[in-house]
PDB file of N, CA and C in Angstrom:
ATOM      1  N   LEU A 268     -15.122 -14.221  77.607  1.00  0.00           N
ATOM      2  CA  LEU A 268     -16.359 -13.820  77.077  1.00  0.00           C
ATOM      3  C   LEU A 268     -16.977 -14.612  77.498  1.00  0.00           C
ATOM      4  N   SER A 269     -17.854 -14.324  77.858  1.00  0.00           N
ATOM      5  CA  SER A 269     -19.238 -15.243  78.727  1.00  0.00           C
ATOM      6  C   SER A 269     -20.657 -15.007  77.997  1.00  0.00           C
ATOM      7  N   ILE A 270     -21.678 -16.002  78.402  1.00  0.00           N
ATOM      8  CA  ILE A 270     -22.154 -16.348  77.873  1.00  0.00           C
ATOM      9  C   ILE A 270     -23.480 -15.262  76.822  1.00  0.00           C
ATOM     10  N   GLU A 271     -23.353 -14.240  77.498  1.00  0.00           N
ATOM     11  CA  GLU A 271     -24.127 -12.819  77.441  1.00  0.00           C
ATOM     12  C   GLU A 271     -23.236 -12.207  76.260  1.00  0.00           C
ATOM     13  N   GLY A 272     -22.314 -12.401  76.546  1.00  0.00           N
ATOM     14  CA  GLY A 272     -21.376 -11.583  75.456  1.00  0.00           C
ATOM     15  C   GLY A 272     -21.416 -12.632  74.042  1.00  0.00           C
ATOM     16  N   HIS A 273     -21.252 -13.426  73.900  1.00  0.00           N
ATOM     17  CA  HIS A 273     -21.723 -14.864  72.858  1.00  0.00           C
ATOM     18  C   HIS A 273     -22.792 -14.900  72.262  1.00  0.00           C
ATOM     19  N   ARG A 274     -23.756 -14.592  72.881  1.00  0.00           N
ATOM     20  CA  ARG A 274     -25.410 -14.593  72.528  1.00  0.00           C
ATOM     21  C   ARG A 274     -25.041 -12.713  71.604  1.00  0.00           C
ATOM     22  N   ARG A 275     -24.529 -12.223  72.409  1.00  0.00           N
ATOM     23  CA  ARG A 275     -24.441 -10.765  71.776  1.00  0.00           C
ATOM     24  C   ARG A 275     -24.245 -10.563  70.335  1.00  0.00           C
ATOM     25  N   ASP A 276     -22.498 -11.875  69.774  1.00  0.00           N
ATOM     26  CA  ASP A 276     -22.244 -11.364  69.079  1.00  0.00           C
ATOM     27  C   ASP A 276     -22.664 -12.068  68.100  1.00  0.00           C
ATOM     28  N   ILE A 277     -23.124 -13.054  68.356  1.00  0.00           N
ATOM     29  CA  ILE A 277     -24.297 -14.100  66.943  1.00  0.00           C
ATOM     30  C   ILE A 277     -25.349 -13.182  66.826  1.00  0.00           C
ATOM     31  N   ARG A 278     -26.026 -12.236  67.594  1.00  0.00           N
ATOM     32  CA  ARG A 278     -27.292 -11.771  67.385  1.00  0.00           C
ATOM     33  C   ARG A 278     -26.753  -9.972  66.244  1.00  0.00           C
ATOM     34  N   ARG A 279     -25.510  -9.937  66.767  1.00  0.00           N
ATOM     35  CA  ARG A 279     -25.276  -8.788  66.022  1.00  0.00           C
ATOM     36  C   ARG A 279     -24.476  -9.375  64.401  1.00  0.00           C
ATOM     37  N   ARG A 280     -24.192 -10.727  64.770  1.00  0.00           N
ATOM     38  CA  ARG A 280     -22.851 -11.134  63.043  1.00  0.00           C
ATOM     39  C   ARG A 280     -24.240 -11.636  62.318  1.00  0.00           C
ATOM     40  N   ARG A 281     -25.389 -12.472  62.259  1.00  0.00           N
ATOM     41  CA  ARG A 281     -26.076 -13.130  61.305  1.00  0.00           C
ATOM     42  C   ARG A 281     -28.024 -12.688  61.097  1.00  0.00           C
ATOM     43  N   PRO A 282     -27.621 -11.407  62.432  1.00  0.00           N
ATOM     44  CA  PRO A 282     -29.419 -11.055  61.401  1.00  0.00           C
ATOM     45  C   PRO A 282     -29.569 -11.094  59.921  1.00  0.00           C
ATOM     46  N   SER A 283     -28.707 -10.831  59.214  1.00  0.00           N
ATOM     47  CA  SER A 283     -28.359 -10.773  57.969  1.00  0.00           C
ATOM     48  C   SER A 283     -29.139 -11.915  57.069  1.00  0.00           C
ATOM     49  N   GLN A 284     -28.351 -12.786  57.337  1.00  0.00           N
ATOM     50  CA  GLN A 284     -28.117 -14.331  57.208  1.00  0.00           C
ATOM     51  C   GLN A 284     -29.802 -15.137  57.368  1.00  0.00           C
ATOM     52  N   VAL A 285     -30.223 -13.754  58.522  1.00  0.00           N
ATOM     53  CA  VAL A 285     -31.305 -14.860  59.153  1.00  0.00           C
ATOM     54  C   VAL A 285     -33.147 -14.063  58.207  1.00  0.00           C
ATOM     55  N   ARG A 286     -33.927 -15.407  57.622  1.00  0.00           N
ATOM     56  CA  ARG A 286     -35.033 -14.852  56.946  1.00  0.00           C
ATOM     57  C   ARG A 286     -35.829 -14.470  57.604  1.00  0.00           C
ATOM     58  N   ASP A 287     -36.631 -13.261  57.263  1.00  0.00           N
ATOM     59  CA  ASP A 287     -38.054 -12.934  58.923  1.00  0.00           C
ATOM     60  C   ASP A 287     -38.963 -13.772  59.296  1.00  0.00           C
ATOM     61  N   ASP A 288     -39.141 -15.207  58.425  1.00  0.00           N
ATOM     62  CA  ASP A 288     -39.419 -15.778  59.057  1.00  0.00           C
ATOM     63  C   ASP A 288     -39.146 -16.967  59.816  1.00  0.00           C
ATOM     64  N   GLU A 289     -37.596 -16.834  59.901  1.00  0.00           N
ATOM     65  CA  GLU A 289     -36.752 -17.813  61.133  1.00  0.00           C
ATOM     66  C   GLU A 289     -36.445 -16.596  62.263  1.00  0.00           C
ATOM     67  N   LYS A 290     -36.468 -15.455  62.456  1.00  0.00           N
ATOM     68  CA  LYS A 290     -36.124 -14.673  63.393  1.00  0.00           C
ATOM     69  C   LYS A 290     -36.469 -15.078  64.772  1.00  0.00           C
ATOM     70  N   LYS A 291     -37.780 -15.726  65.448  1.00  0.00           N
ATOM     71  CA  LYS A 291     -38.287 -15.930  66.235  1.00  0.00           C
ATOM     72  C   LYS A 291     -37.736 -17.262  66.186  1.00  0.00           C
ATOM     73  N   LYS A 292     -37.104 -18.687  65.689  1.00  0.00           N
ATOM     74  CA  LYS A 292     -36.319 -19.434  66.057  1.00  0.00           C
ATOM     75  C   LYS A 292     -35.223 -19.006  66.199  1.00  0.00           C
ATOM     76  N   PHE A 293     -34.789 -18.760  65.190  1.00  0.00           N
ATOM     77  CA  PHE A 293     -33.137 -17.987  65.590  1.00  0.00           C
ATOM     78  C   PHE A 293     -32.933 -16.893  66.892  1.00  0.00           C
ATOM     79  N   SER A 294     -33.587 -16.580  67.728  1.00  0.00           N
ATOM     80  CA  SER A 294     -33.337 -15.999  68.823  1.00  0.00           C
ATOM     81  C   SER A 294     -33.893 -17.342  69.984  1.00  0.00           C
ATOM     82  N   GLU A 295     -34.771 -18.384  69.547  1.00  0.00           N
ATOM     83  CA  GLU A 295     -35.005 -19.451  70.682  1.00  0.00           C
ATOM     84  C   GLU A 295     -33.672 -20.463  70.995  1.00  0.00           C
ATOM     85  N   PHE A 296     -32.865 -20.344  69.496  1.00  0.00           N
ATOM     86  CA  PHE A 296     -31.560 -21.051  69.417  1.00  0.00           C
ATOM     87  C   PHE A 296     -30.102 -20.830  69.924  1.00  0.00           C
ATOM     88  N   VAL A 297     -30.519 -19.111  70.066  1.00  0.00           N
ATOM     89  CA  VAL A 297     -29.209 -18.471  70.403  1.00  0.00           C
ATOM     90  C   VAL A 297     -29.496 -18.534  71.872  1.00  0.00           C
ATOM     91  N   ALA A 298     -30.414 -19.073  72.633  1.00  0.00           N
ATOM     92  CA  ALA A 298     -31.108 -18.359  74.062  1.00  0.00           C
ATOM     93  C   ALA A 298     -31.030 -19.804  74.703  1.00  0.00           C
ATOM     94  N   LEU A 299     -30.670 -20.959  74.284  1.00  0.00           N
ATOM     95  CA  LEU A 299     -30.467 -21.966  73.734  1.00  0.00           C
ATOM     96  C   LEU A 299     -28.492 -22.056  74.245  1.00  0.00           C
ATOM     97  N   ASN A 300     -27.580 -21.605  73.431  1.00  0.00           N
ATOM     98  CA  ASN A 300     -26.575 -21.498  73.620  1.00  0.00           C
ATOM     99  C   ASN A 300     -26.041 -21.160  74.725  1.00  0.00           C
ATOM    100  N   SER A 301     -25.027 -21.794  75.070  1.00  0.00           N
ATOM    101  CA  SER A 301     -23.954 -21.899  76.531  1.00  0.00           C
ATOM    102  C   SER A 301     -22.557 -21.447  76.082  1.00  0.00           C
ATOM    103  N   TYR A 302     -21.948 -21.247  77.355  1.00  0.00           N
ATOM    104  CA  TYR A 302     -20.693 -21.089  76.374  1.00  0.00           C
ATOM    105  C   TYR A 302     -19.115 -21.359  77.701  1.00  0.00           C
ATOM    106  N   VAL A 303     -18.615 -22.463  78.154  1.00  0.00           N
ATOM    107  CA  VAL A 303     -17.476 -22.403  79.063  1.00  0.00           C
ATOM    108  C   VAL A 303     -16.582 -22.918  78.474  1.00  0.00           C
ATOM    109  N   SER A 304     -15.383 -21.438  79.282  1.00  0.00           N
ATOM    110  CA  SER A 304     -14.330 -21.126  78.838  1.00  0.00           C
ATOM    111  C   SER A 304     -13.236 -22.336  80.101  1.00  0.00           C
ATOM    112  N   GLY A 305     -11.967 -22.492  78.717  1.00  0.00           N
ATOM    113  CA  GLY A 305     -10.931 -23.380  79.789  1.00  0.00           C
ATOM    114  C   GLY A 305     -10.138 -23.969  78.806  1.00  0.00           C
ATOM    115  N   SER A 306      -9.115 -24.750  79.355  1.00  0.00           N
ATOM    116  CA  SER A 306      -7.857 -25.221  78.418  1.00  0.00           C
ATOM    117  C   SER A 306      -8.397 -26.836  78.042  1.00  0.00           C
ATOM    118  N   TYR A 307      -8.260 -26.716  76.641  1.00  0.00           N
ATOM    119  CA  TYR A 307      -8.028 -28.419  76.516  1.00  0.00           C
ATOM    120  C   TYR A 307      -7.157 -29.031  76.984  1.00  0.00           C
ATOM    121  N   ASP A 308      -6.035 -29.139  77.965  1.00  0.00           N
ATOM    122  CA  ASP A 308      -5.715 -29.943  78.964  1.00  0.00           C
ATOM    123  C   ASP A 308      -5.765 -29.477  80.262  1.00  0.00           C
ATOM    124  N   ARG A 309      -6.670 -29.244  80.918  1.00  0.00           N
ATOM    125  CA  ARG A 309      -7.338 -29.585  82.041  1.00  0.00           C
ATOM    126  C   ARG A 309      -8.320 -29.879  82.675  1.00  0.00           C
ATOM    127  N   THR A 310      -8.141 -31.071  83.396  1.00  0.00           N
ATOM    128  CA  THR A 310      -9.690 -32.114  83.234  1.00  0.00           C
ATOM    129  C   THR A 310     -10.253 -31.024  84.724  1.00  0.00           C
ATOM    130  N   GLU A 311      -9.952 -30.530  85.530  1.00  0.00           N
ATOM    131  CA  GLU A 311     -10.829 -29.547  85.974  1.00  0.00           C
ATOM    132  C   GLU A 311     -11.732 -28.249  84.826  1.00  0.00           C
ATOM    133  N   ASP A 312     -11.434 -28.130  84.053  1.00  0.00           N
ATOM    134  CA  ASP A 312     -11.841 -27.390  82.748  1.00  0.00           C
ATOM    135  C   ASP A 312     -13.033 -28.046  82.337  1.00  0.00           C
ATOM    136  N   PHE A 313     -12.418 -29.704  81.810  1.00  0.00           N
ATOM    137  CA  PHE A 313     -13.501 -31.099  81.016  1.00  0.00           C
ATOM    138  C   PHE A 313     -14.702 -30.775  82.224  1.00  0.00           C
ATOM    139  N   GLN A 314     -13.567 -31.228  83.583  1.00  0.00           N
ATOM    140  CA  GLN A 314     -15.022 -31.177  84.556  1.00  0.00           C
ATOM    141  C   GLN A 314     -16.209 -29.914  84.825  1.00  0.00           C
ATOM    142  N   ARG A 315     -15.886 -28.849  84.778  1.00  0.00           N
ATOM    143  CA  ARG A 315     -16.851 -27.437  84.931  1.00  0.00           C
ATOM    144  C   ARG A 315     -17.450 -27.830  83.390  1.00  0.00           C
ATOM    145  N   LEU A 316     -17.354 -28.236  81.866  1.00  0.00           N
ATOM    146  CA  LEU A 316     -18.075 -28.347  81.141  1.00  0.00           C
ATOM    147  C   LEU A 316     -19.113 -29.404  80.667  1.00  0.00           C
ATOM    148  N   ASN A 317     -18.657 -30.626  82.220  1.00  0.00           N
ATOM    149  CA  ASN A 317     -19.769 -31.311  82.037  1.00  0.00           C
ATOM    150  C   ASN A 317     -20.762 -31.035  83.173  1.00  0.00           C
ATOM    151  N   ASP A 318     -20.280 -30.294  84.486  1.00  0.00           N
ATOM    152  CA  ASP A 318     -21.508 -29.534  85.622  1.00  0.00           C
ATOM    153  C   ASP A 318     -22.605 -29.345  84.367  1.00  0.00           C
ATOM    154  N   GLU A 319     -21.870 -27.706  83.690  1.00  0.00           N
ATOM    155  CA  GLU A 319     -22.525 -27.650  82.866  1.00  0.00           C
ATOM    156  C   GLU A 319     -23.695 -27.996  82.295  1.00  0.00           C
ATOM    157  N   ALA A 320     -23.023 -29.162  81.248  1.00  0.00           N
ATOM    158  CA  ALA A 320     -24.140 -29.601  80.120  1.00  0.00           C
ATOM    159  C   ALA A 320     -25.268 -30.033  80.814  1.00  0.00           C
ATOM    160  N   ASN A 321     -24.931 -30.964  82.635  1.00  0.00           N
ATOM    161  CA  ASN A 321     -25.584 -31.755  82.896  1.00  0.00           C
ATOM    162  C   ASN A 321     -26.755 -30.313  83.987  1.00  0.00           C
ATOM    163  N   GLY A 322     -26.473 -29.666  84.090  1.00  0.00           N
ATOM    164  CA  GLY A 322     -27.090 -28.844  84.530  1.00  0.00           C
ATOM    165  C   GLY A 322     -28.311 -28.503  83.485  1.00  0.00           C
ATOM    166  N   ILE A 323     -27.861 -28.258  82.495  1.00  0.00           N
ATOM    167  CA  ILE A 323     -28.669 -27.458  81.349  1.00  0.00           C
ATOM    168  C   ILE A 323     -29.809 -28.572  81.005  1.00  0.00           C
ATOM    169  N   SER A 324     -29.558 -30.098  81.477  1.00  0.00           N
ATOM    170  CA  SER A 324     -30.761 -30.895  80.494  1.00  0.00           C
ATOM    171  C   SER A 324     -31.408 -30.944  81.711  1.00  0.00           C
ATOM    172  N   PRO A 325     -32.870 -31.022  81.918  1.00  0.00           N
ATOM    173  CA  PRO A 325     -33.971 -31.428  82.516  1.00  0.00           C
ATOM    174  C   PRO A 325     -33.469 -33.022  83.147  1.00  0.00           C
ATOM    175  N   SER A 326     -33.007 -33.861  82.678  1.00  0.00           N
ATOM    176  CA  SER A 326     -32.873 -34.570  83.365  1.00  0.00           C
ATOM    177  C   SER A 326     -31.872 -35.189  84.058  1.00  0.00           C
ATOM    178  N   GLY A 327     -30.927 -33.840  83.594  1.00  0.00           N
ATOM    179  CA  GLY A 327     -29.252 -33.767  84.777  1.00  0.00           C
ATOM    180  C   GLY A 327     -28.304 -34.425  83.879  1.00  0.00           C
ATOM    181  N   GLN A 328     -28.593 -35.293  82.891  1.00  0.00           N
ATOM    182  CA  GLN A 328     -27.905 -36.363  81.828  1.00  0.00           C
ATOM    183  C   GLN A 328     -27.864 -35.738  80.611  1.00  0.00           C
ATOM    184  N   ALA A 329     -27.064 -34.498  80.416  1.00  0.00           N
ATOM    185  CA  ALA A 329     -26.792 -33.876  78.229  1.00  0.00           C
ATOM    186  C   ALA A 329     -27.067 -34.958  77.851  1.00  0.00           C
ATOM    187  N   HIS A 330     -27.803 -34.604  76.257  1.00  0.00           N
ATOM    188  CA  HIS A 330     -27.135 -34.788  75.019  1.00  0.00           C
ATOM    189  C   HIS A 330     -26.638 -33.598  74.489  1.00  0.00           C
ATOM    190  N   ARG A 331     -25.160 -34.527  74.005  1.00  0.00           N
ATOM    191  CA  ARG A 331     -23.654 -33.534  73.714  1.00  0.00           C
ATOM    192  C   ARG A 331     -24.129 -33.061  72.601  1.00  0.00           C
ATOM    193  N   LEU A 332     -23.452 -31.888  72.072  1.00  0.00           N
ATOM    194  CA  LEU A 332     -22.644 -31.477  70.738  1.00  0.00           C
ATOM    195  C   LEU A 332     -21.862 -30.468  71.664  1.00  0.00           C
ATOM    196  N   PHE A 333     -19.949 -30.712  70.828  1.00  0.00           N
ATOM    197  CA  PHE A 333     -19.330 -29.861  71.418  1.00  0.00           C
ATOM    198  C   PHE A 333     -19.103 -29.006  70.084  1.00  0.00           C
ATOM    199  N   TYR A 334     -18.285 -27.592  70.330  1.00  0.00           N
ATOM    200  CA  TYR A 334     -17.610 -26.905  69.095  1.00  0.00           C
ATOM    201  C   TYR A 334     -16.669 -26.827  70.285  1.00  0.00           C
ATOM    202  N   LEU A 335     -15.339 -27.198  70.044  1.00  0.00           N
ATOM    203  CA  LEU A 335     -13.770 -27.262  70.480  1.00  0.00           C
ATOM    204  C   LEU A 335     -12.915 -26.657  69.343  1.00  0.00           C
ATOM    205  N   ALA A 336     -12.693 -25.260  69.801  1.00  0.00           N
ATOM    206  CA  ALA A 336     -11.948 -24.449  69.270  1.00  0.00           C
ATOM    207  C   ALA A 336     -10.777 -24.935  70.018  1.00  0.00           C
ATOM    208  N   LEU A 337      -9.257 -25.207  68.972  1.00  0.00           N
ATOM    209  CA  LEU A 337      -8.390 -25.379  69.523  1.00  0.00           C
ATOM    210  C   LEU A 337      -7.321 -24.062  68.966  1.00  0.00           C
ATOM    211  N   PRO A 338      -6.346 -23.410  69.791  1.00  0.00           N
ATOM    212  CA  PRO A 338      -5.674 -22.573  69.255  1.00  0.00           C
ATOM    213  C   PRO A 338      -4.826 -23.351  68.137  1.00  0.00           C
ATOM    214  N   PRO A 339      -3.912 -22.388  67.133  1.00  0.00           N
ATOM    215  CA  PRO A 339      -3.059 -23.033  66.017  1.00  0.00           C
ATOM    216  C   PRO A 339      -1.733 -23.497  66.675  1.00  0.00           C
ATOM    217  N   SER A 340      -1.549 -24.824  66.672  1.00  0.00           N
ATOM    218  CA  SER A 340       0.064 -24.631  67.218  1.00  0.00           C
ATOM    219  C   SER A 340       1.379 -24.762  66.358  1.00  0.00           C
TER     220      SER A 340
END
């Protein structure tokens, strides 16, 4: 899934739950989302995640909030 695919999914699934007076803010929020695919047991993937987070921040050092989805074991 690409970031554009992720954003498309969010926009498609959530419109009914967003009030009319919140739609602009919701669109701004979606535009700020990013997505990095990787494995939770690969150092290289965490490095790519770190690089992506640092690239988003104007200072080059990010304040991070992660959602990490793990497959059932």
